[in-house]
Amino acid sequence: METIPAIEVTDVHKSFKTVHAVRGINLHIETGKFVAILGPNGAGKTTLVEMIEGIQVPDSGTIKIMGQTWRENEDQLRKIIGLSLQETHFIDKLTLWETLRLFASFFTIGADRCEEVLEMVGLREKRKAYVVNLSGGQRQRLALGISILNKPKILLLDEPTTGLDPNARREIWAILKKLKEQQHTSLILTTHYMEEAEQLCDHIVIIDQGIILREGSLDQLLGDVEIDIPPRIAERRKVTLDDLFTALTGRHLTEA
Amino acid sequence: MKNITNHQLYQMITANIKELVREPGVLFWGIVFPILMSLGLGVAFTKKKETVTSVAVIGKNHLIRQPDSASLIEVLLRTNKAPIEITRDGKITRRLVIPDEKLGNSTFIFCDLSWQQAMVSLKRGNLSMVVDEKGGALQYHFDPMNPDAQLSYLKLSKLFGNQGVMLKPAGDDIEPLTVTGTRYIDFLVPGLIAMGVMMSSMWGVTYNIIERRSKKLLRRMVATPMKRSNFLMALILVRTLMNFVEAGLLFLVASLVFGITIQGSIPALFVLFIAGNISFSGIAILLSCNTAKTEIGNGLINAVSMPMMVLSGVFFSYHNFPEWSIPTIQKFPLTMFADGIRSIVIEGAGFTEVGIPILILSISGALMFMAGLKLFRWH
Ligand SMILES: Nc1ncnc2c1ncn2[C@@H]1O[C@H](COP(=O)(O)OP(=O)(O)O)[C@@H](O)[C@H]1O
Ligand SMILES: [Mg+2]
């Protein structure tokens, strides 16, 4: 049986003045799947997801969300999508609770759901704290909370854990894992941490310089290629996505 | 079920109010500062070096030598070599210069006016002293709270007194003009109220929008089903509300301390106030529509508000500027707004007098708002 994919991206291009940021990307994402877009800084991840989010417009190619396009169905799509941008600062002098209530009101959602979300992202005891006084990890959890307020069918998170320490990162992973068990959400997250893609996602898309290098499940990706790492290192640790990336590009994922 | 607190306009309005009152700077610059300024300037009015003071002389033809009757003021001006000057609109004036190398020259321009004309000029800040002849002596009328006028009185009475004119015992020749509406404070408070609306719109709307754009908050908000018009409406509504509070408090303090009252139509004042808010909100949206850099926002705000603050007659009458510049100055929104408030508060004007400014302010504000919205960048 043919079902409509959650996201269908066909031959999408996007250029800025001097940069060809996305050059011909195709994606097919099934409902309920967790997908990682893995790539180093400047690979075009943000540009790609923001086009999927309807925030940026592709120069060419088509993007369909549950079979609908941004041009024709923006109002409906806004209601079923949840997202967090790579960097957003909320209003400093609002409390966490007030910020949630504000964003909930955009979806005509009441206090009960805000309460639920607060619980899910583990920020109950911080509800009265001003946003400006939250730690980096807490702020990211707030952004995550806001992105799931409307129980989105499709959730897009742009580098949800960049800049966080390993503990804060694992907290976010735990929330996302729970989300996967509880709801039928399709997730796209971008990251340059290979562990994040390995831990959370069914499907990993490696991109660099605006094109897809490889995609597949973790096993497929690591099994597919001959990766040339010295035997002494191979004895001590498993082959990683970074090794794959290095084999493909000669660079590392987290290189500046 | 339908809970108003779940409504986005309600949430955005309360969020803006909370943001406002939680920022101590806003309360200080918006409310305390204008009050302090009105108190400070109202009590002690600092003096410039070279001064030009207009003095009204009551009574017809007291400035020109008459064959039959001798006018004391005419004799005094003639003996002090104050030449007759005819203004462009045919009025006769005499210019008296008291030279002073240390403190700077003082120039007095005497002009013939009826008592009524003199009062109107006083209220508009074009005049600070009225001279009258009674029983063969000069009588000076001025606001004793206005140090400017006091100094003029001292200079003139000293000059004239040394030339053998009979002076009554000290103080007897002073006729205090404490009529509400003629003092500097009466001139100042409406100007401060108008300026408050301008500054509040500039910082509260323009800067706020640019900052949210630079922090990618606008981008995040329009990625939800939020209605864009609600966002701008909430911001403007809250500012207008805040401006009401600001103006109300300033007026309250001024009325308690200086006894200011509203002479004219309160409904007209209310409508004019709304029109002023529309005008400056329109300017604010237009200024904020494109840039995401707060430094540029800063520059834009200063470029627009500084000239108006100086030229539009907030602190002193713009009639001190060259005559050719006055028609232009009168077209600035701040000038229109301040003059309008002033005419209602101190000259007793109503809708007939401020109808045109109300229309111009509202329509130009609405047009600028629409232009701003057209060019508005949410990302
Ligand atoms: N608004 C923009 N203007 C100009 N260049 C841009 C803009 N956005 C992104 N780029 C460029 O496009 C490329 C891809 O950027 P981005 O999508 O942000 O990558 P990533 O999210 O993977 O780090 C980079 O070279 C970046 O400098
Ligand atoms: Mg990015």
XYZ file of C-alpha atoms and ligand atoms in Angstrom:
663
model
C 0.000 0.000 0.000
C 1.290 3.447 -0.956
C 1.207 5.886 1.926
C 1.968 9.550 1.668
C 5.454 10.209 3.020
C 5.821 12.688 5.852
C 8.338 14.647 3.865
C 9.219 14.505 0.218
C 12.028 16.708 -1.032
C 12.778 16.647 -4.744
C 15.883 18.119 -6.337
C 16.007 21.211 -4.157
C 18.560 23.966 -4.768
C 19.260 27.116 -2.815
C 21.953 29.744 -3.357
C 22.945 32.851 -1.473
C 24.938 35.622 -3.076
C 28.194 33.727 -3.385
C 27.334 30.341 -1.886
C 25.480 27.456 -3.436
C 24.265 26.186 -0.065
C 22.004 23.334 -1.177
C 22.651 21.736 -4.536
C 20.137 19.158 -5.567
C 18.899 17.295 -2.514
C 16.274 14.542 -2.551
C 14.730 13.189 0.625
C 11.938 10.746 1.270
C 10.931 10.435 4.890
C 8.304 7.974 6.069
C 5.822 8.858 8.784
C 7.069 8.113 12.284
C 10.725 7.858 11.328
C 13.535 9.630 13.156
C 15.997 11.056 10.663
C 19.330 12.719 11.299
C 20.881 15.164 8.886
C 24.527 14.825 9.762
C 27.162 17.126 8.433
C 29.882 19.561 9.411
C 29.390 23.296 9.865
C 28.348 24.990 6.653
C 27.163 21.762 5.029
C 23.767 23.293 4.308
C 21.793 21.623 7.110
C 20.062 24.763 8.362
C 19.244 25.926 4.870
C 17.741 22.530 4.065
C 15.584 22.227 7.183
C 14.437 25.828 6.994
C 13.205 25.172 3.490
C 11.337 22.139 4.790
C 9.955 24.349 7.569
C 8.662 26.868 5.046
C 10.885 29.618 6.442
C 13.136 29.789 3.401
C 12.014 29.280 -0.173
C 14.013 26.985 -2.475
C 15.347 28.420 -5.732
C 14.184 25.281 -7.494
C 12.801 21.847 -6.672
C 9.725 20.896 -4.670
C 9.013 20.175 -1.045
C 5.900 18.362 0.110
C 4.874 17.875 3.721
C 2.249 15.143 4.084
C 1.569 15.717 0.413
C 1.019 19.454 0.827
C 3.100 22.427 -0.238
C 3.884 25.584 1.701
C 2.566 27.734 -1.088
C -0.890 26.267 -1.017
C -1.342 25.038 2.531
C 0.732 27.192 4.836
C -2.054 27.610 7.404
C -2.689 23.880 7.782
C 0.996 22.998 7.781
C 1.858 25.534 10.504
C -0.533 23.701 12.815
C 0.993 20.258 12.393
C 4.640 21.231 12.420
C 6.856 21.734 15.418
C 10.321 23.186 15.155
C 13.232 24.709 16.917
C 15.643 26.996 15.119
C 19.380 26.736 15.461
C 19.388 29.815 17.625
C 16.425 31.613 19.103
C 16.420 33.851 22.114
C 13.044 34.069 23.739
C 11.873 37.104 25.702
C 14.375 37.552 28.537
C 12.046 38.877 31.176
C 9.262 36.365 30.747
C 9.186 33.307 32.944
C 9.419 29.888 31.448
C 5.748 29.278 32.138
C 4.713 32.574 30.537
C 6.809 31.795 27.473
C 5.099 28.422 27.078
C 1.670 30.003 27.524
C 2.502 32.636 24.926
C 3.533 30.115 22.292
C 0.670 27.805 23.215
C -1.756 30.647 22.525
C -0.537 30.818 18.927
C -1.914 27.300 18.522
C -4.975 28.013 20.708
C -3.675 25.538 23.245
C -4.458 25.880 26.944
C -2.631 25.579 30.231
C -3.102 21.805 30.629
C -0.925 21.005 27.654
C 1.704 23.494 28.864
C 1.759 21.657 32.163
C 2.259 18.345 30.350
C 5.072 19.733 28.236
C 6.780 21.250 31.249
C 6.766 17.792 32.802
C 8.082 16.139 29.641
C 11.072 18.438 29.351
C 11.777 18.262 33.076
C 11.481 21.958 33.819
C 8.711 21.862 36.415
C 10.753 23.451 39.149
C 11.971 26.191 36.795
C 8.549 27.386 35.751
C 8.884 30.709 37.541
C 12.434 31.419 36.425
C 13.036 34.152 33.880
C 14.228 32.846 30.540
C 17.345 34.995 30.826
C 18.398 33.074 33.928
C 18.181 29.587 32.403
C 21.277 27.562 31.603
C 22.070 26.634 28.020
C 20.660 23.148 28.457
C 17.507 24.422 30.115
C 16.997 26.902 27.310
C 17.323 24.159 24.727
C 14.811 22.076 26.663
C 12.452 25.055 26.695
C 12.876 25.406 22.916
C 12.182 21.684 22.591
C 9.131 22.027 24.832
C 7.775 24.838 22.695
C 8.344 22.794 19.565
C 6.180 19.930 20.837
C 3.368 22.038 22.344
C 1.032 21.303 19.441
C 1.835 17.548 19.400
C 3.296 17.999 15.939
C 3.065 15.295 13.333
C 6.408 16.489 12.073
C 9.131 17.799 14.322
C 12.217 19.553 12.985
C 15.070 20.353 15.337
C 18.074 22.287 14.097
C 21.130 21.352 16.151
C 19.190 20.804 19.373
C 22.292 19.944 21.391
C 25.055 22.049 19.864
C 27.153 23.735 22.492
C 25.762 21.673 25.362
C 27.859 19.610 27.735
C 27.494 15.795 27.507
C 25.053 15.638 30.416
C 22.718 18.264 29.048
C 22.948 16.567 25.669
C 21.940 13.203 27.129
C 18.961 14.833 28.846
C 17.692 16.042 25.499
C 18.259 12.609 23.961
C 16.251 11.026 26.760
C 13.339 13.378 26.109
C 13.418 12.605 22.395
C 13.583 8.862 22.991
C 10.538 9.076 25.220
C 8.771 11.122 22.584
C 9.461 8.407 20.058
C 7.847 5.787 22.278
C 4.812 7.897 23.093
C 3.817 9.691 19.929
C 3.667 9.160 16.221
C 5.974 11.981 15.396
C 8.293 12.090 12.437
C 11.515 13.776 13.431
C 14.245 15.446 11.460
C 17.147 16.694 13.447
C 20.377 18.196 12.241
C 23.613 17.644 14.044
C 27.318 17.410 13.612
C 27.619 14.967 16.536
C 27.726 11.461 15.142
C 26.689 10.010 18.533
C 23.431 11.934 18.326
C 22.595 10.441 14.960
C 23.668 6.972 16.117
C 21.712 7.095 19.375
C 18.444 8.541 18.176
C 17.820 8.025 14.531
C 16.576 5.221 12.291
C 17.861 6.887 9.202
C 20.963 8.998 8.785
C 21.629 11.390 5.927
C 25.198 12.579 5.644
C 25.499 15.863 3.811
C 28.438 18.031 2.888
C 28.672 21.126 0.729
C 25.012 21.019 -0.108
C 24.788 17.451 -1.373
C 23.973 14.078 0.153
C 27.082 11.930 0.456
C 25.427 8.785 1.834
C 22.211 7.819 3.551
C 20.822 4.772 5.289
C 20.572 3.129 8.693
C 23.650 3.125 10.878
C 24.435 -0.504 9.959
C 23.981 0.111 6.277
C 26.252 3.119 6.374
C 29.004 1.466 8.325
C 28.714 -1.834 6.484
C 28.638 -0.317 3.043
C 32.034 1.187 2.715
C 35.551 0.061 3.022
C 36.847 2.258 5.753
C 40.519 2.585 5.931
C 41.563 2.980 9.528
C 44.781 1.670 10.981
C 44.308 -1.850 12.506
C 45.710 -0.772 15.854
C 42.950 1.811 16.293
C 40.326 -0.524 14.861
C 41.096 -3.036 17.582
C 40.462 -0.543 20.322
C 37.207 0.998 19.085
C 34.374 0.458 16.687
C 34.207 2.123 13.312
C 32.216 5.361 13.502
C 30.295 7.678 11.215
C 33.155 10.104 11.528
C 35.477 7.492 10.020
C 33.029 7.160 7.170
C 32.913 10.908 6.726
C 36.678 11.088 6.745
C 36.853 8.306 4.205
C 34.469 10.229 1.961
C 35.832 13.742 2.335
C 39.192 13.599 4.040
C 37.837 15.829 6.797
C 36.218 15.335 10.198
C 32.601 16.111 11.120
C 33.398 18.416 13.971
C 36.279 20.261 12.366
C 35.869 23.984 12.552
C -14.128 26.188 27.546
C -13.286 29.349 25.580
C -10.794 30.814 27.982
C -9.660 34.331 27.206
C -6.202 33.639 28.653
C -5.673 31.157 25.812
C -6.204 33.872 23.221
C -3.044 34.967 21.422
C -3.826 38.670 21.567
C -4.374 38.413 25.309
C -1.143 36.484 25.775
C 0.858 38.882 23.644
C -0.521 41.949 25.385
C 0.190 40.582 28.840
C 3.632 39.408 27.735
C 4.444 42.908 26.487
C 3.167 44.512 29.668
C 5.205 42.144 31.816
C 8.301 42.743 29.755
C 7.777 46.471 30.170
C 7.222 46.632 33.899
C 10.000 44.169 34.632
C 12.532 46.422 32.983
C 13.507 49.028 35.594
C 15.043 51.233 32.914
C 11.699 51.588 31.185
C 10.025 52.878 34.310
C 12.826 55.297 34.978
C 13.223 56.727 31.476
C 9.549 56.581 30.682
C 8.025 57.892 33.881
C 10.461 59.178 36.478
C 12.795 60.980 34.113
C 10.230 63.234 32.396
C 8.813 64.152 35.799
C 12.241 65.025 37.157
C 12.947 67.009 34.039
C 9.738 68.985 34.322
C 10.432 69.676 37.979
C 13.996 70.694 37.325
C 13.331 72.842 34.291
C 10.123 74.245 35.636
C 11.838 75.549 38.746
C 15.178 76.620 37.416
C 15.346 77.665 33.828
C 18.928 77.951 32.729
C 20.043 80.929 30.747
C 21.844 81.193 27.452
C 24.596 83.767 26.898
C 23.473 86.102 24.182
C 19.841 86.673 24.925
C 17.018 88.096 22.925
C 13.887 88.809 24.900
C 10.610 90.035 23.536
C 8.782 92.561 25.671
C 5.227 93.602 25.032
C 4.309 97.223 25.589
C 0.655 97.665 26.321
C -1.191 100.508 24.688
C -1.234 102.008 21.235
C 1.668 104.018 19.878
C 3.771 104.011 22.998
C 6.812 103.211 20.952
C 6.748 106.225 18.629
C 7.272 109.806 19.632
C 3.897 111.551 19.746
C 3.499 115.314 19.426
C 0.880 115.654 22.142
C 1.515 113.058 24.844
C 4.821 111.891 26.232
C 5.177 108.184 26.718
C 7.623 107.256 29.405
C 8.737 104.085 27.691
C 9.241 105.946 24.407
C 11.475 108.499 26.117
C 13.480 105.812 27.834
C 13.986 103.817 24.666
C 14.929 106.927 22.696
C 17.481 108.097 25.250
C 18.989 104.611 25.270
C 19.327 104.664 21.496
C 16.906 101.864 20.761
C 16.119 102.254 17.056
C 12.708 101.743 15.578
C 12.385 98.639 13.422
C 9.492 97.666 11.241
C 8.849 93.936 10.943
C 7.886 92.250 7.723
C 4.235 92.245 8.680
C 4.327 95.940 9.356
C 4.571 95.945 13.151
C 6.612 98.652 14.822
C 9.221 97.461 17.269
C 12.211 98.974 19.032
C 15.405 97.110 19.641
C 17.313 97.844 22.824
C 20.755 96.322 23.303
C 22.337 96.336 26.746
C 25.985 95.559 26.105
C 27.816 93.377 28.550
C 31.227 92.039 27.693
C 31.366 89.518 30.493
C 27.919 88.003 30.438
C 27.008 88.597 26.833
C 24.745 91.228 25.337
C 21.081 91.304 26.129
C 18.743 92.400 23.395
C 15.186 93.447 24.132
C 12.647 93.781 21.404
C 9.748 95.992 22.426
C 6.532 95.676 20.540
C 3.094 97.217 20.707
C 0.472 94.717 21.776
C -2.943 94.718 23.332
C -3.234 92.955 26.662
C -5.032 90.059 24.979
C -2.440 89.657 22.263
C 0.257 89.787 24.901
C -1.365 86.948 26.864
C -1.571 84.716 23.785
C 2.093 85.367 22.981
C 3.032 84.658 26.565
C 1.269 81.323 26.506
C 2.978 80.376 23.289
C 6.349 81.149 24.786
C 7.069 83.921 22.307
C 7.197 86.517 25.064
C 8.249 86.557 28.660
C 7.478 90.069 29.873
C 4.796 92.708 29.559
C 5.455 96.402 30.335
C 2.771 98.862 31.150
C 2.652 102.508 32.262
C 0.691 103.389 35.337
C 0.745 106.693 37.163
C 3.881 107.900 35.476
C 5.896 104.800 36.344
C 6.685 101.577 34.546
C 5.040 98.389 35.623
C 6.530 95.005 34.793
C 4.394 91.897 34.433
C 6.036 88.512 34.345
C 6.027 84.999 35.781
C 8.072 85.228 38.980
C 8.914 81.521 38.584
C 10.599 82.195 35.273
C 14.222 83.190 35.968
C 14.488 84.320 32.362
C 11.871 86.973 32.944
C 13.300 87.884 36.326
C 16.664 88.564 34.802
C 15.084 90.698 32.093
C 13.269 92.658 34.762
C 16.461 93.280 36.706
C 18.351 94.416 33.637
C 15.653 96.737 32.405
C 14.797 98.254 35.767
C 18.467 98.851 36.507
C 19.043 100.546 33.175
C 15.928 102.680 33.357
C 16.278 103.374 37.087
C 19.784 104.814 36.717
C 18.488 107.408 34.333
C 16.468 109.299 36.827
C 13.128 107.693 36.230
C 11.171 107.566 39.387
C 11.000 104.059 40.699
C 8.676 102.978 43.396
C 10.090 101.138 46.402
C 11.432 97.701 45.558
C 8.832 95.284 44.465
C 6.099 97.860 44.024
C 6.578 98.025 40.312
C 6.268 94.290 39.849
C 2.944 92.853 38.940
C 3.304 89.059 39.202
C 1.759 87.203 36.283
C 0.840 83.913 37.878
C -2.116 83.331 35.608
C -2.036 79.626 34.830
C -1.018 79.085 31.260
C 1.564 81.842 30.998
C 4.445 80.239 32.859
C 7.330 78.231 31.484
C 6.075 75.083 33.166
C 2.777 75.401 31.300
C 4.740 75.528 28.093
C 7.046 72.691 29.063
C 4.670 69.976 30.280
C 2.709 69.567 27.026
C 6.019 69.431 25.166
C 7.302 66.725 27.493
C 4.118 64.718 27.070
C 4.462 64.828 23.285
C 8.124 63.949 23.468
C 7.337 61.060 25.816
C 5.008 59.530 23.239
C 7.657 59.876 20.554
C 10.474 58.366 22.588
C 8.318 55.588 23.908
C 7.230 54.571 20.412
C 10.775 54.751 19.114
C 12.291 52.583 21.819
C 9.287 50.480 22.725
C 8.207 49.629 19.187
C 11.103 50.232 16.794
C 13.894 49.021 18.990
C 11.856 46.172 20.390
C 10.993 44.846 16.925
C 14.551 45.147 15.648
C 15.900 43.400 18.701
C 13.438 40.550 18.332
C 14.337 40.243 14.696
C 18.036 40.139 15.499
C 17.431 37.466 18.132
C 15.486 35.412 15.550
C 12.420 35.593 17.758
C 10.248 37.069 14.974
C 11.315 34.232 12.715
C 10.416 31.707 15.396
C 7.035 33.321 16.006
C 5.963 33.434 12.383
C 6.818 29.748 12.136
C 3.674 29.172 14.223
C 0.048 29.930 13.343
C 0.458 33.317 15.087
C -1.346 36.145 13.298
C 1.229 38.742 12.310
C -1.137 41.636 12.735
C -1.793 40.561 16.329
C 1.879 40.764 17.074
C 2.155 44.382 15.934
C -1.209 45.335 17.421
C -0.217 44.043 20.837
C 3.042 45.952 20.775
C 1.382 49.221 19.777
C -1.566 48.833 22.131
C 0.649 48.239 25.121
C 2.787 51.241 24.242
C -0.244 53.487 23.883
C -1.472 52.301 27.237
C 1.901 52.946 28.790
C 1.967 56.414 27.199
C -1.359 57.189 28.819
C 0.018 56.253 32.203
C 3.190 58.256 31.580
C 1.352 61.366 30.451
C -1.211 61.028 33.220
C 1.415 60.798 35.938
C 3.436 63.667 34.541
C 0.329 65.780 34.373
C -0.706 64.792 37.866
C 2.635 65.804 39.336
C 2.610 69.051 37.360
C -0.851 69.868 38.569
C 0.004 69.097 42.187
C 3.274 70.997 42.180
C 2.569 73.818 39.748
C -1.199 73.867 39.614
C -1.448 73.160 35.887
C -4.978 72.676 34.640
C -6.509 71.772 31.288
C -8.194 74.879 29.928
C -9.690 73.338 26.793
C -11.640 70.293 25.675
C -10.672 67.043 27.373
C -12.270 64.831 24.681
C -10.263 66.727 22.066
C -7.114 66.162 24.110
C -7.925 62.461 24.305
C -8.447 62.128 20.561
C -5.337 64.177 19.830
C -3.355 61.922 22.145
C -4.546 58.852 20.247
C -3.694 60.562 16.952
C -0.185 61.305 18.252
C 0.211 57.659 19.192
C -0.970 56.553 15.749
C 1.476 58.921 14.123
C 4.490 57.787 16.093
C 3.519 54.102 15.915
C 3.417 54.470 12.143
C 6.857 56.040 12.126
C 8.082 53.364 14.517
C 6.882 50.483 12.332
C 8.339 52.075 9.222
C 11.710 52.558 10.922
C 11.771 49.001 12.206
C 10.565 47.242 9.094
C 13.810 46.140 7.548
C 16.913 46.005 9.668
C 18.017 43.240 12.001
C 20.918 45.227 13.445
C 20.238 47.006 16.703
C 23.053 49.481 15.997
C 21.287 50.570 12.836
C 18.075 50.789 14.814
C 19.802 53.050 17.306
C 21.009 55.301 14.522
C 17.618 55.461 12.827
C 15.887 56.324 16.079
C 18.353 59.086 16.852
C 18.258 60.442 13.327
C 14.509 60.827 13.541
C 13.959 61.825 17.143
C 16.907 64.132 17.815
C 16.087 66.809 15.234
C 12.471 66.859 16.324
C 13.426 67.048 19.974
C 15.549 70.104 19.275
C 13.459 71.829 16.620
C 9.890 71.054 17.531
C 9.679 73.345 20.509
C 9.623 70.852 23.344
C 11.834 72.892 25.661
C 11.677 76.341 24.112
C 9.593 78.008 21.489
C 10.638 77.208 17.923
C 9.938 80.863 17.124
C 13.519 81.414 18.236
C 14.630 79.731 15.008
C 15.025 81.713 11.780
C 11.732 82.698 10.296
C 12.269 80.801 7.050
C 12.606 77.504 8.915
C 9.391 77.815 10.881
C 6.904 76.588 8.242
C 8.994 73.410 7.888
C 9.310 72.929 11.619
C 5.557 73.241 11.983
C 5.078 70.244 9.693
C 7.013 67.852 11.937
C 4.709 65.406 13.701
C 6.214 66.272 17.065
C 5.594 69.988 16.481
C 2.014 69.359 15.480
C 1.438 67.086 18.416
C 3.091 69.370 21.001
C 1.452 72.532 19.650
C -1.887 70.767 19.662
C -1.584 69.631 23.273
C -0.384 73.082 24.260
C -3.257 74.836 22.563
C -5.753 72.615 24.380
C -4.075 72.642 27.762
C -3.111 76.305 27.985
C -5.064 78.208 25.374
C -8.345 76.413 25.890
C -8.650 75.015 22.371
C -11.087 72.294 21.309
C -11.858 70.136 18.291
C -12.175 73.125 15.960
C -8.591 74.158 16.568
C -6.955 70.720 16.711
C -9.160 68.924 14.166
C -6.682 69.377 11.342
C -3.618 68.237 13.339
C -5.624 65.208 14.514
C -6.449 64.278 10.929
C -2.939 64.850 9.625
C -1.311 62.903 12.448
C -3.664 59.927 12.156
C -3.655 59.700 8.388
C 0.092 60.091 7.992
C 0.592 57.580 10.803
C -1.698 55.053 9.142
C 0.048 55.513 5.801
C 3.471 55.003 7.324
C 2.192 51.952 9.163
C 0.948 50.426 5.929
C 4.164 51.227 4.110
C 6.122 49.676 6.974
C 3.972 46.561 6.917
C 4.488 46.226 3.173
C 8.260 46.308 3.617
C 8.250 44.351 6.861
C 10.840 41.595 7.170
C 9.872 38.854 9.579
C 13.075 36.869 9.039
N 21.401 33.980 4.773
C 22.562 33.591 4.231
N 23.276 34.438 3.473
C 24.437 34.060 2.890
N 24.976 32.858 3.055
C 24.321 31.954 3.804
C 23.083 32.278 4.444
N 22.665 31.192 5.132
C 23.595 30.264 4.953
N 24.595 30.696 4.152
C 25.758 29.938 3.710
O 25.288 28.735 3.189
C 26.121 27.645 3.593
C 25.292 26.641 4.365
O 24.895 27.206 5.602
P 23.982 26.460 6.648
O 22.789 25.933 5.955
O 23.745 27.378 7.781
O 24.920 25.270 7.094
P 24.887 24.404 8.439
O 23.571 24.609 9.083
O 25.084 23.009 7.957
O 26.024 24.842 9.275
C 27.233 28.255 4.414
O 28.331 28.447 3.575
C 26.667 29.572 4.843
O 27.692 30.501 5.021
Mg 23.146 25.207 10.913
